[in-house]
Amino acid sequence: MEFGEPMEENQSQSAHLLIIDDDLDQLRLLVAALRGTSHRVSVATQGDQGYVRAMVLQPNLILLDVCMPGRNGISVARLLKINPSTQHIPIIFLSALVGAQERLAGLKAGAVDYITKPFLIEEVLERIRIHLELARKNLHPNTHDFTTKGSNQDPAVFNRQPVTLIFRKLAIEYIMAHINESSLKVSDVAAHVEISVSKLNAIFEAIDGSSVFEFIRKERMQRSALMLGQSTLTIADIALEVGYSNPANFTTEFRKFWGRTPMQLRNESKINPDAWQQRIESR
């Protein structure tokens, strides 16, 4: 949904704004206020819809509600900030959540500002003006200079990253941050990315040729092999570093993966480092 043409003549200050909010009354209020400016306004009423519209429309600024059914605003912001084609777009959160932790969560997700509801329209308009001005002074390489008429840049040529790759990247970041925790489960990763386990597995199988569980296992085995050859840590300590609280279980999994015990691979790294390196790289 898009709303009208700019209503003022000062085109040098016009910008394209995207509002993502499921509250229709709130949307009408914001759109009515913004139609009195030179800005063009687009809207989305769901998180996933808003994310897609941000990629397609390449707005100059996004007003984003936090509490929405389905994908919430925090999750949408994380996706926008990890996508190269949208990470430069300033995000202002609009939320009825007024606690310090909620505001901090919004800023950590990549927002430049956080406005609590109910708000004064004049305050929203002023903050939009401030952040558009800041964006003009520090343009991202993929950003249109919206103060210039007749720009020959086309949003369609931007390097947009498929949504599946973004989900995978978020999942891998979470895995790497928790790889040393024996309690790490695929369901934890899926919950962090906010998609089902089956969908996350389908993404990994399509891109990596393996399930999320196998990806975690391979990462742990490769890390442990490198530590065996490049450190003096004991096998028990290495097991803990890669998420195995029981050294015996670690040794069993290691032998299944590498075809030899941790001690055998450590000895190989000392006797024939070239063969050890080739073995690591082959997996």
XYZ file of N, CA and C in Angstrom:
849
model
N 0.843 -1.180 0.000
C 0.000 0.000 0.000
C 0.884 1.237 0.000
N 0.608 2.174 -0.889
C 1.333 3.427 -0.900
C 0.333 4.565 -0.890
N 0.771 5.711 -0.414
C -0.129 6.829 -0.232
C 0.364 8.045 -0.992
N -0.353 8.358 -2.069
C -0.285 9.648 -2.719
C 1.056 10.198 -3.106
N 1.002 11.380 -3.660
C 2.176 12.127 -4.045
C 2.507 13.135 -2.962
N 3.754 13.604 -2.907
C 4.116 14.624 -1.940
C 3.208 15.838 -2.065
N 2.904 16.462 -0.943
C 1.941 17.553 -0.935
C 2.596 18.917 -0.796
N 3.952 18.941 -0.696
C 4.630 20.217 -0.617
C 5.595 20.338 -1.780
N 6.030 21.552 -2.049
C 6.881 21.800 -3.195
C 8.353 21.585 -2.897
N 8.723 21.480 -1.638
C 10.131 21.388 -1.288
C 10.653 19.981 -1.536
N 10.833 19.638 -2.812
C 11.235 18.290 -3.171
C 12.646 17.961 -2.705
N 13.480 18.976 -2.457
C 14.851 18.692 -2.049
C 14.897 17.992 -0.704
N 13.821 18.078 0.078
C 13.789 17.442 1.386
C 12.908 16.196 1.400
N 12.442 15.757 0.235
C 11.527 14.621 0.213
C 12.283 13.314 0.378
N 11.622 12.333 0.967
C 12.205 11.014 1.168
C 11.089 9.983 1.104
N 11.481 8.736 0.987
C 10.517 7.638 0.964
C 10.564 6.946 2.324
N 9.435 6.927 3.021
C 9.343 6.334 4.349
C 8.500 5.065 4.291
N 8.916 4.054 5.040
C 8.149 2.815 5.163
C 7.713 2.660 6.614
N 6.397 2.497 6.830
C 5.857 2.265 8.173
C 5.435 0.801 8.263
N 5.946 0.090 9.269
C 5.581 -1.310 9.491
C 4.880 -1.387 10.845
N 3.561 -1.570 10.816
C 2.764 -1.536 12.049
C 1.449 -2.252 11.788
N 1.037 -3.116 12.707
C -0.221 -3.840 12.521
C -1.421 -3.086 13.082
N -1.177 -1.965 13.761
C -2.251 -1.157 14.344
C -2.760 -0.182 13.280
N -3.931 -0.470 12.710
C -4.443 0.344 11.604
C -4.736 1.778 12.029
N -5.214 1.970 13.253
C -5.463 3.333 13.731
C -4.159 4.120 13.805
N -3.107 3.450 14.282
C -1.796 4.096 14.364
C -1.278 4.434 12.968
N -1.489 3.512 12.036
C -1.064 3.746 10.658
C -1.762 4.969 10.066
N -3.066 5.039 10.254
C -3.822 6.170 9.698
C -3.327 7.492 10.278
N -3.052 7.500 11.578
C -2.565 8.712 12.234
C -1.229 9.156 11.643
N -0.307 8.203 11.494
C 1.014 8.535 10.971
C 0.951 8.957 9.509
N 0.174 8.216 8.723
C 0.069 8.540 7.298
C -0.547 9.918 7.108
N -1.586 10.228 7.887
C -2.228 11.543 7.779
C -1.237 12.659 8.093
N -0.408 12.444 9.115
C 0.574 13.467 9.483
C 1.656 13.604 8.418
N 2.097 12.483 7.881
C 3.192 12.518 6.911
C 2.742 13.015 5.547
N 1.456 12.909 5.243
C 0.977 13.421 3.962
C 0.993 14.944 3.940
N 1.172 15.549 5.093
C 1.335 16.997 5.137
C 2.773 17.419 4.926
N 3.646 16.461 4.646
C 5.051 16.759 4.370
C 5.337 16.443 2.908
N 6.596 16.533 2.532
C 6.974 16.228 1.148
C 7.330 14.761 0.964
N 7.189 13.957 2.007
C 7.629 12.572 1.938
C 6.598 11.662 1.274
N 7.102 10.622 0.617
C 6.256 9.553 0.099
C 6.214 8.450 1.151
N 5.049 7.854 1.342
C 4.863 6.886 2.427
C 4.359 5.557 1.880
N 4.998 4.471 2.305
C 4.514 3.117 2.042
C 4.278 2.446 3.387
N 3.396 1.450 3.412
C 3.091 0.791 4.678
C 3.094 -0.722 4.516
N 3.283 -1.403 5.642
C 3.144 -2.855 5.733
C 2.529 -3.149 7.090
N 1.696 -4.171 7.153
C 0.991 -4.475 8.400
C 1.481 -5.754 9.069
N 2.506 -6.391 8.500
C 3.097 -7.591 9.094
C 4.612 -7.501 8.982
N 5.302 -8.169 9.916
C 6.753 -8.098 9.936
C 7.407 -8.621 8.674
N 7.032 -9.833 8.245
C 7.637 -10.410 7.042
C 7.328 -9.571 5.806
N 6.094 -9.069 5.732
C 5.714 -8.214 4.611
C 6.562 -6.945 4.603
N 6.774 -6.381 5.785
C 7.581 -5.172 5.884
C 9.016 -5.403 5.471
N 9.569 -6.555 5.861
C 10.951 -6.870 5.489
C 11.100 -6.957 3.971
N 10.164 -7.650 3.333
C 10.217 -7.788 1.875
C 10.051 -6.431 1.199
N 9.117 -5.614 1.700
C 8.899 -4.300 1.093
C 10.129 -3.408 1.270
N 10.821 -3.554 2.377
C 12.043 -2.771 2.575
C 13.096 -3.141 1.535
N 13.234 -4.435 1.234
C 14.201 -4.864 0.224
C 13.820 -4.351 -1.159
N 12.528 -4.410 -1.475
C 12.066 -4.036 -2.813
C 12.043 -2.524 -2.999
N 11.521 -1.800 -2.000
C 11.300 -0.362 -2.141
C 12.523 0.480 -1.797
N 13.433 -0.065 -0.975
C 14.613 0.682 -0.549
C 14.237 2.068 0.003
N 13.419 2.114 1.056
C 13.032 3.413 1.625
C 14.227 4.101 2.272
N 14.081 5.385 2.520
C 15.151 6.149 3.165
C 15.106 6.049 4.682
N 13.949 5.644 5.230
C 13.815 5.489 6.679
C 12.630 4.580 6.960
N 12.726 3.804 8.045
C 11.656 2.876 8.417
C 11.158 3.203 9.822
N 9.834 3.324 9.961
C 9.186 3.408 11.270
C 8.645 2.017 11.570
N 9.098 1.412 12.664
C 8.836 -0.007 12.908
C 8.230 -0.232 14.288
N 7.064 -0.876 14.300
C 6.434 -1.258 15.569
C 7.162 -2.473 16.141
N 7.193 -2.592 17.456
C 7.865 -3.725 18.090
C 6.929 -4.924 18.207
N 5.749 -4.713 18.766
C 4.828 -5.824 19.046
C 3.881 -6.046 17.873
N 4.151 -7.098 17.102
C 3.291 -7.475 15.985
C 3.128 -8.986 15.997
N 1.992 -9.494 15.529
C 1.836 -10.950 15.431
C 2.803 -11.514 14.398
N 3.218 -12.758 14.598
C 4.196 -13.338 13.684
C 5.581 -12.817 14.011
N 6.303 -12.350 13.002
C 7.652 -11.825 13.219
C 7.562 -10.432 13.835
N 8.129 -10.268 15.033
C 8.033 -8.978 15.704
C 9.075 -7.994 15.186
N 8.982 -6.759 15.672
C 9.845 -5.708 15.161
C 11.321 -5.934 15.421
N 11.665 -6.502 16.579
C 13.071 -6.762 16.891
C 13.664 -7.733 15.872
N 12.909 -8.783 15.564
C 13.375 -9.770 14.587
C 13.503 -9.154 13.199
N 12.533 -8.323 12.817
C 12.595 -7.653 11.514
C 13.835 -6.764 11.438
N 14.098 -6.025 12.509
C 15.263 -5.136 12.524
C 16.558 -5.920 12.363
N 16.656 -7.070 13.039
C 17.864 -7.892 12.912
C 18.062 -8.338 11.467
N 16.977 -8.759 10.819
C 17.078 -9.186 9.426
C 17.500 -8.025 8.527
N 16.915 -6.858 8.758
C 17.252 -5.693 7.943
C 18.723 -5.313 8.099
N 19.246 -5.437 9.308
C 20.617 -5.001 9.570
C 21.663 -6.008 9.128
N 21.255 -7.241 8.870
C 22.219 -8.232 8.399
C 22.192 -8.358 6.875
N 21.184 -7.762 6.250
C 21.050 -7.807 4.790
C 21.814 -6.629 4.183
N 22.810 -6.881 3.325
C 23.607 -5.785 2.761
C 22.788 -4.721 2.039
N 21.637 -5.091 1.486
C 20.861 -4.120 0.718
C 19.973 -3.237 1.586
N 19.814 -3.588 2.877
C 18.939 -2.791 3.746
C 19.616 -2.341 5.033
N 20.843 -2.788 5.288
C 21.466 -2.513 6.579
C 21.748 -1.030 6.802
N 21.762 -0.247 5.717
C 22.045 1.184 5.837
C 20.809 2.014 6.172
N 19.604 1.420 6.094
C 18.370 2.193 6.265
C 18.135 2.479 7.743
N 18.002 3.740 8.142
C 17.728 4.050 9.555
C 16.373 3.490 9.983
N 16.340 2.918 11.181
C 15.107 2.356 11.738
C 14.759 3.109 13.019
N 13.521 3.579 13.103
C 13.014 4.182 14.336
C 11.915 3.276 14.873
N 12.104 2.776 16.082
C 11.079 1.940 16.695
C 9.977 2.805 17.299
N 8.736 2.343 17.140
C 7.575 2.928 17.798
C 6.971 1.827 18.661
N 6.906 2.036 19.973
C 6.463 0.936 20.823
C 5.784 1.417 22.097
N 4.826 0.602 22.545
C 4.184 0.854 23.836
C 5.015 0.280 24.979
N 6.067 -0.476 24.651
C 6.961 -1.029 25.671
C 7.931 0.065 26.100
N 7.836 0.481 27.353
C 8.575 1.669 27.787
C 9.747 1.351 28.709
N 9.946 0.076 29.052
C 11.018 -0.282 29.974
C 12.395 -0.086 29.373
N 13.383 0.086 30.249
C 14.760 0.295 29.794
C 15.271 -0.900 29.003
N 14.913 -2.122 29.424
C 15.383 -3.316 28.730
C 14.822 -3.394 27.314
N 13.551 -3.005 27.154
C 12.941 -3.030 25.824
C 13.609 -2.010 24.903
N 13.862 -0.825 25.443
C 14.528 0.210 24.637
C 15.932 -0.241 24.248
N 16.630 -0.860 25.194
C 17.983 -1.340 24.916
C 17.962 -2.434 23.856
N 16.969 -3.328 23.937
C 16.853 -4.397 22.947
C 16.643 -3.821 21.551
N 15.841 -2.762 21.464
C 15.608 -2.123 20.174
C 16.866 -1.510 19.598
N 17.636 -0.841 20.439
C 18.872 -0.216 19.972
C 19.906 -1.270 19.595
N 19.964 -2.359 20.367
C 20.901 -3.438 20.045
C 20.542 -4.107 18.722
N 19.255 -4.101 18.388
C 18.821 -4.706 17.125
C 19.173 -3.840 15.925
N 19.647 -2.618 16.183
C 20.106 -1.772 15.088
C 19.328 -0.495 14.870
N 18.345 -0.205 15.732
C 17.565 1.022 15.556
C 18.400 2.249 15.909
N 18.089 3.368 15.259
C 18.767 4.624 15.579
C 17.995 5.416 16.623
N 16.733 5.025 16.865
C 15.912 5.764 17.822
C 14.772 4.865 18.289
N 14.167 5.243 19.418
C 13.094 4.449 20.016
C 12.093 5.424 20.616
N 10.897 5.482 20.030
C 9.863 6.408 20.483
C 8.750 5.606 21.144
N 8.384 5.994 22.349
C 7.353 5.249 23.071
C 5.958 5.783 22.744
N 4.987 4.866 22.751
C 3.583 5.211 22.540
C 2.910 5.408 23.893
N 1.933 6.303 23.982
C 1.493 7.233 22.935
C 2.530 8.333 22.723
N 2.606 8.829 21.501
C 3.620 9.824 21.184
C 2.971 11.079 20.609
N 3.728 12.142 20.612
C 3.307 13.371 19.960
C 3.736 13.307 18.500
N 2.808 13.560 17.592
C 3.138 13.524 16.166
C 4.283 14.482 15.856
N 4.279 15.636 16.522
C 5.340 16.620 16.274
C 6.716 16.042 16.617
N 6.763 15.241 17.674
C 8.036 14.621 18.062
C 8.480 13.605 17.012
N 7.537 12.795 16.524
C 7.870 11.804 15.502
C 8.406 12.496 14.248
N 7.722 13.549 13.812
C 8.151 14.267 12.610
C 9.539 14.875 12.792
N 9.804 15.396 13.973
C 11.111 16.005 14.222
C 12.212 14.950 14.233
N 11.935 13.808 14.819
C 12.959 12.756 14.842
C 13.192 12.190 13.446
N 12.139 12.091 12.658
C 12.311 11.681 11.261
C 13.226 12.668 10.544
N 12.967 13.959 10.743
C 13.785 14.990 10.092
C 15.248 14.861 10.504
N 15.482 14.665 11.795
C 16.853 14.574 12.304
C 17.587 13.382 11.692
N 16.928 12.232 11.667
C 17.623 11.029 11.191
C 17.770 11.002 9.673
N 16.858 11.620 8.956
C 17.056 11.763 7.514
C 18.247 12.674 7.232
N 18.376 13.721 8.021
C 19.504 14.639 7.842
C 20.821 13.938 8.159
N 20.830 13.149 9.221
C 22.042 12.393 9.557
C 22.388 11.405 8.444
N 21.365 10.782 7.869
C 21.604 9.831 6.781
C 22.174 10.537 5.557
N 21.705 11.748 5.289
C 22.232 12.510 4.147
C 23.722 12.795 4.309
N 24.138 13.018 5.536
C 25.531 13.398 5.784
C 26.464 12.199 5.849
N 25.891 11.006 5.957
C 26.723 9.809 6.078
C 26.102 8.691 5.260
N 26.032 8.905 3.944
C 25.319 7.976 3.073
C 26.041 6.647 2.961
N 25.276 5.570 3.066
C 25.771 4.228 2.804
C 25.998 4.096 1.296
N 26.989 3.287 0.841
C 27.235 3.147 -0.596
C 26.019 2.712 -1.397
N 25.086 1.970 -0.772
C 23.908 1.499 -1.497
C 22.731 2.454 -1.414
N 22.898 3.584 -0.721
C 21.776 4.478 -0.478
C 21.628 5.488 -1.599
N 20.385 5.725 -2.029
C 20.126 6.822 -2.954
C 20.358 8.142 -2.240
N 20.938 9.104 -2.918
C 20.961 10.460 -2.388
C 19.615 11.071 -2.732
N 18.679 11.028 -1.784
C 17.313 11.422 -2.104
C 17.140 12.932 -2.140
N 18.248 13.694 -1.981
C 18.151 15.137 -2.155
C 18.426 15.523 -3.603
N 18.801 14.540 -4.429
C 19.144 14.827 -5.812
C 18.041 14.367 -6.740
N 17.537 15.267 -7.567
C 16.495 14.910 -8.519
C 17.105 14.128 -9.672
N 16.286 13.265 -10.258
C 16.699 12.578 -11.467
C 17.827 11.593 -11.261
N 17.957 11.035 -10.066
C 19.006 10.050 -9.833
C 18.829 8.880 -10.784
N 19.941 8.428 -11.388
C 19.844 7.320 -12.328
C 20.097 5.982 -11.661
N 20.184 5.968 -10.318
C 20.344 4.706 -9.620
C 19.009 3.982 -9.554
N 19.062 2.673 -9.644
C 17.856 1.853 -9.644
C 17.940 0.855 -8.502
N 16.970 0.848 -7.581
C 17.017 -0.112 -6.478
C 17.119 -1.556 -6.951
N 16.648 -1.833 -8.176
C 16.664 -3.207 -8.671
C 18.077 -3.732 -8.879
N 19.064 -2.827 -8.991
C 20.431 -3.291 -9.227
C 21.173 -3.540 -7.932
N 20.550 -3.245 -6.803
C 21.216 -3.477 -5.530
C 21.439 -4.971 -5.321
N 22.505 -5.282 -4.619
C 22.847 -6.678 -4.359
C 22.014 -7.197 -3.197
N 20.827 -7.712 -3.489
C 19.937 -8.187 -2.438
C 20.256 -9.623 -2.086
N 20.358 -9.892 -0.813
C 20.692 -11.227 -0.348
C 19.411 -12.013 -0.112
N 19.290 -13.233 -0.682
C 18.079 -14.024 -0.470
C 17.792 -14.224 1.015
N 16.511 -14.265 1.352
C 16.109 -14.407 2.746
C 16.681 -15.682 3.354
N 16.751 -16.772 2.568
C 17.270 -18.028 3.106
C 18.715 -17.882 3.568
N 19.521 -17.114 2.831
C 20.911 -16.919 3.231
C 21.003 -16.096 4.511
N 20.067 -15.183 4.689
C 20.071 -14.361 5.899
C 19.713 -15.214 7.112
N 18.698 -16.079 6.969
C 18.358 -16.991 8.059
C 19.557 -17.876 8.402
N 20.236 -18.381 7.364
C 21.395 -19.245 7.592
C 22.500 -18.488 8.319
N 22.735 -17.247 7.911
C 23.794 -16.462 8.546
C 23.479 -16.198 10.011
N 22.230 -15.855 10.311
C 21.828 -15.638 11.700
C 21.997 -16.915 12.518
N 21.621 -18.038 11.914
C 21.739 -19.324 12.611
C 23.201 -19.655 12.893
N 24.068 -19.447 11.909
C 25.484 -19.772 12.086
C 26.116 -18.866 13.138
N 25.740 -17.596 13.152
C 26.262 -16.693 14.180
C 25.895 -17.194 15.573
N 24.662 -17.670 15.721
C 24.224 -18.185 17.024
C 24.983 -19.463 17.372
N 25.148 -20.342 16.387
C 25.873 -21.596 16.621
C 27.301 -21.308 17.074
N 27.989 -20.404 16.380
C 29.382 -20.100 16.718
C 29.502 -19.498 18.119
N 28.498 -18.733 18.516
C 28.536 -18.107 19.840
C 28.278 -19.110 20.961
N 27.662 -20.259 20.621
C 27.280 -21.235 21.654
C 27.882 -22.617 21.393
N 28.881 -22.694 20.525
C 29.422 -23.987 20.103
C 30.043 -24.760 21.264
N 30.485 -24.061 22.311
C 31.131 -24.742 23.440
C 30.139 -25.163 24.522
N 28.849 -24.987 24.261
C 27.831 -25.354 25.245
C 27.267 -26.735 24.914
N 27.389 -27.649 25.848
C 26.898 -29.010 25.610
C 25.382 -29.045 25.467
N 24.713 -28.019 25.970
C 23.245 -27.977 25.914
C 22.709 -27.426 24.596
N 23.601 -27.012 23.678
C 23.160 -26.436 22.406
C 22.324 -27.443 21.621
N 21.125 -27.028 21.230
C 20.225 -27.891 20.461
C 19.773 -27.167 19.196
N 19.409 -27.953 18.206
C 18.917 -27.375 16.954
C 17.675 -26.531 17.216
N 16.843 -26.962 18.151
C 15.630 -26.200 18.472
C 15.974 -24.824 19.034
N 17.112 -24.717 19.750
C 17.547 -23.410 20.262
C 17.898 -22.480 19.105
N 18.589 -23.031 18.122
C 19.001 -22.233 16.958
C 17.770 -21.755 16.192
N 16.826 -22.671 15.970
C 15.605 -22.318 15.240
C 14.802 -21.263 15.990
N 14.734 -21.395 17.311
C 13.999 -20.409 18.111
C 14.651 -19.037 18.017
N 15.979 -19.005 17.989
C 16.696 -17.726 17.880
C 16.394 -17.044 16.549
N 16.364 -17.825 15.475
C 16.107 -17.272 14.144
C 14.613 -17.039 13.920
N 13.792 -17.685 14.759
C 12.341 -17.548 14.718
C 11.714 -18.177 13.478
N 12.215 -19.378 13.137
C 11.545 -20.217 12.151
C 11.526 -21.635 12.705
N 10.778 -22.523 12.077
C 10.662 -23.887 12.585
C 11.948 -24.669 12.333
N 12.127 -25.740 13.108
C 13.297 -26.602 12.933
C 13.317 -27.193 11.528
N 12.150 -27.617 11.040
C 12.097 -28.235 9.710
C 12.501 -27.251 8.618
N 12.060 -25.998 8.739
C 12.428 -24.994 7.732
C 13.913 -24.671 7.800
N 14.450 -24.587 9.020
C 15.876 -24.297 9.161
C 16.711 -25.441 8.600
N 16.306 -26.677 8.880
C 17.016 -27.827 8.312
C 16.956 -27.819 6.787
N 15.803 -27.443 6.246
C 15.654 -27.403 4.786
C 16.613 -26.384 4.172
N 16.795 -25.246 4.842
C 17.721 -24.219 4.351
C 19.152 -24.750 4.350
N 19.564 -25.376 5.454
C 20.931 -25.895 5.552
C 21.161 -27.040 4.563
N 20.162 -27.900 4.401
C 20.321 -29.016 3.470
C 20.431 -28.527 2.032
N 19.698 -27.454 1.711
C 19.752 -26.912 0.354
C 21.087 -26.229 0.071
N 21.656 -25.567 1.083
C 22.881 -24.788 0.876
C 24.133 -25.587 1.222
N 24.092 -26.315 2.348
C 25.283 -27.019 2.840
C 25.257 -28.520 2.572
N 24.097 -29.032 2.191
C 23.995 -30.464 1.953
C 23.926 -31.288 3.219
N 23.628 -30.645 4.345
C 23.534 -31.367 5.613
C 22.539 -30.663 6.522
N 22.105 -31.375 7.554
C 21.181 -30.793 8.521
C 21.920 -29.830 9.443
N 21.166 -29.092 10.245
C 21.780 -28.190 11.222
C 22.598 -28.993 12.232
N 22.075 -30.132 12.657
C 22.799 -30.989 13.602
C 24.150 -31.405 13.029
N 24.166 -31.814 11.762
C 25.417 -32.232 11.133
C 26.368 -31.047 10.966
N 25.820 -29.869 10.714
C 26.659 -28.672 10.608
C 27.362 -28.405 11.938
N 26.600 -28.496 13.042
C 27.178 -28.273 14.372
C 28.243 -29.326 14.668
N 27.927 -30.573 14.362
C 28.874 -31.671 14.611
C 30.168 -31.465 13.821
N 30.036 -31.106 12.550
C 31.228 -30.894 11.721
C 32.063 -29.738 12.249
N 31.418 -28.659 12.654
C 32.144 -27.509 13.189
C 32.909 -27.898 14.449
N 32.277 -28.676 15.315
C 32.942 -29.113 16.544
C 34.130 -30.030 16.247
N 33.952 -30.932 15.299
C 35.030 -31.860 14.967
C 36.213 -31.144 14.315
N 35.940 -30.188 13.447
C 37.027 -29.453 12.801
C 37.769 -28.572 13.804
N 37.024 -27.940 14.691
C 37.673 -27.111 15.720
C 38.557 -27.966 16.622
N 38.032 -29.109 17.021
C 38.802 -29.966 17.927
C 40.060 -30.495 17.242
N 39.972 -30.826 15.954
C 41.148 -31.315 15.230
C 42.222 -30.235 15.148
N 41.814 -29.001 14.900
C 42.778 -27.899 14.848
C 43.432 -27.682 16.209
N 42.642 -27.749 17.271
C 43.203 -27.558 18.609
C 44.160 -28.682 18.980
N 43.875 -29.892 18.526
C 44.771 -31.016 18.806
C 46.142 -30.795 18.166
N 46.142 -30.233 16.965
C 47.401 -30.042 16.261
C 48.111 -28.745 16.582
N 47.380 -27.770 17.115
C 47.961 -26.437 17.286
C 48.040 -25.983 18.735
N 47.660 -26.831 19.673
C 47.713 -26.437 21.082
C 48.191 -27.607 21.933
N 48.459 -27.302 23.186
C 48.869 -28.344 24.138
C 47.736 -28.679 25.104
N 46.523 -28.243 24.795
C 45.374 -28.555 25.650
C 45.177 -30.063 25.732
N 44.725 -30.522 26.881
C 44.418 -31.942 27.019
C 43.175 -32.278 26.208
N 42.991 -33.548 25.934
C 41.816 -33.977 25.175
C 40.537 -33.642 25.934
N 40.573 -33.769 27.252
C 39.396 -33.426 28.062
C 39.066 -31.943 27.945
N 40.100 -31.093 27.951
C 39.876 -29.647 27.827
C 39.342 -29.293 26.440
N 39.883 -29.941 25.416
C 39.401 -29.691 24.052
C 37.944 -30.121 23.925
N 37.609 -31.251 24.540
C 36.219 -31.718 24.512
C 35.289 -30.654 25.090
N 35.682 -30.064 26.207
C 34.867 -29.010 26.819
C 34.763 -27.788 25.915
N 35.858 -27.446 25.242
C 35.878 -26.266 24.378
C 34.904 -26.393 23.208
N 34.616 -27.621 22.793
C 33.717 -27.805 21.647
C 32.367 -28.393 22.059
N 32.049 -28.316 23.360
C 30.693 -28.648 23.785
C 30.445 -30.073 24.229
N 31.504 -30.810 24.582
C 31.330 -32.174 25.086
C 31.758 -32.211 26.556
N 30.815 -32.442 27.442
C 31.138 -32.501 28.868
C 31.754 -33.838 29.255
N 31.564 -34.846 28.403
C 32.097 -36.184 28.671
C 33.189 -36.511 27.651
N 34.462 -36.610 28.070
C 35.559 -36.888 27.134
C 35.380 -38.195 26.367
N 34.770 -39.195 27.002
C 34.570 -40.484 26.327
C 33.611 -40.334 25.152
N 32.530 -39.583 25.360
C 31.586 -39.335 24.264
C 32.258 -38.552 23.138
N 33.096 -37.593 23.529
C 33.832 -36.812 22.529
C 34.730 -37.722 21.696
N 35.471 -38.605 22.354
C 36.382 -39.504 21.641
C 35.621 -40.407 20.680
N 34.458 -40.888 21.100
C 33.639 -41.745 20.234
C 33.197 -40.993 18.986
N 32.684 -39.773 19.175
C 32.240 -38.967 18.037
C 33.413 -38.594 17.138
N 34.546 -38.301 17.749
C 35.739 -37.922 16.994
C 36.188 -39.076 16.092
N 36.200 -40.290 16.642
C 36.626 -41.451 15.860
C 35.668 -41.712 14.701
N 34.375 -41.537 14.954
C 33.395 -41.719 13.877
C 33.630 -40.722 12.750
N 33.970 -39.493 13.112
C 34.111 -38.430 12.112
C 35.444 -38.527 11.368
N 36.547 -38.718 12.113
C 37.880 -38.662 11.518
C 38.482 -40.035 11.207
N 37.876 -41.098 11.727
C 38.418 -42.426 11.476
C 39.629 -42.756 12.319
N 39.878 -41.986 13.351
C 40.983 -42.217 14.279
C 40.695 -41.482 15.577
N 41.414 -41.831 16.617
C 41.171 -41.209 17.916
C 41.818 -39.831 17.971
N 41.421 -38.999 18.940
C 42.071 -37.692 19.092
C 43.586 -37.811 19.272
N 44.041 -38.780 20.057
C 45.479 -38.928 20.275
C 46.197 -39.326 18.988
N 45.584 -40.189 18.197
C 46.196 -40.587 16.927
C 46.334 -39.389 15.984
N 45.307 -38.548 15.941
C 45.386 -37.377 15.062
C 46.411 -36.374 15.583
N 46.510 -36.230 16.891
C 47.522 -35.331 17.465
C 48.920 -35.828 17.111
N 49.151 -37.119 17.231
C 50.463 -37.674 16.887
C 50.765 -37.472 15.405
N 49.743 -37.636 14.570
C 49.933 -37.442 13.128
C 50.334 -36.006 12.818
N 49.759 -35.048 13.552
C 50.091 -33.641 13.306
C 51.552 -33.345 13.613
N 52.150 -34.132 14.505
C 53.561 -33.935 14.857
C 54.493 -34.683 13.904
N 54.092 -35.893 13.529
C 54.952 -36.735 12.691
C 54.891 -36.310 11.226
N 53.684 -36.017 10.747
C 53.504 -35.667 9.335
C 52.512 -34.512 9.230
N 52.970 -33.284 9.517
C 52.052 -32.140 9.531
C 51.358 -31.889 8.197
N 52.010 -32.212 7.081
C 51.376 -32.000 5.773
C 50.172 -32.921 5.598
N 50.325 -34.173 5.982
C 49.217 -35.128 5.880
C 48.082 -34.722 6.818
N 48.455 -34.242 8.006
C 47.444 -33.779 8.973
C 46.662 -32.603 8.392
N 47.375 -31.652 7.785
C 46.727 -30.481 7.205
C 45.793 -30.878 6.065
N 46.230 -31.792 5.228
C 45.391 -32.249 4.118
C 44.129 -32.939 4.631
N 44.284 -33.700 5.712
C 43.128 -34.390 6.283
C 42.098 -33.373 6.787
N 42.584 -32.324 7.457
C 41.684 -31.291 7.982
C 40.961 -30.592 6.834
N 41.712 -30.234 5.807
C 41.132 -29.484 4.689
C 40.168 -30.330 3.870
N 40.358 -31.644 3.884
C 39.497 -32.518 3.078
C 38.086 -32.605 3.628
N 37.903 -32.253 4.896
C 36.574 -32.323 5.503
C 35.937 -30.951 5.585
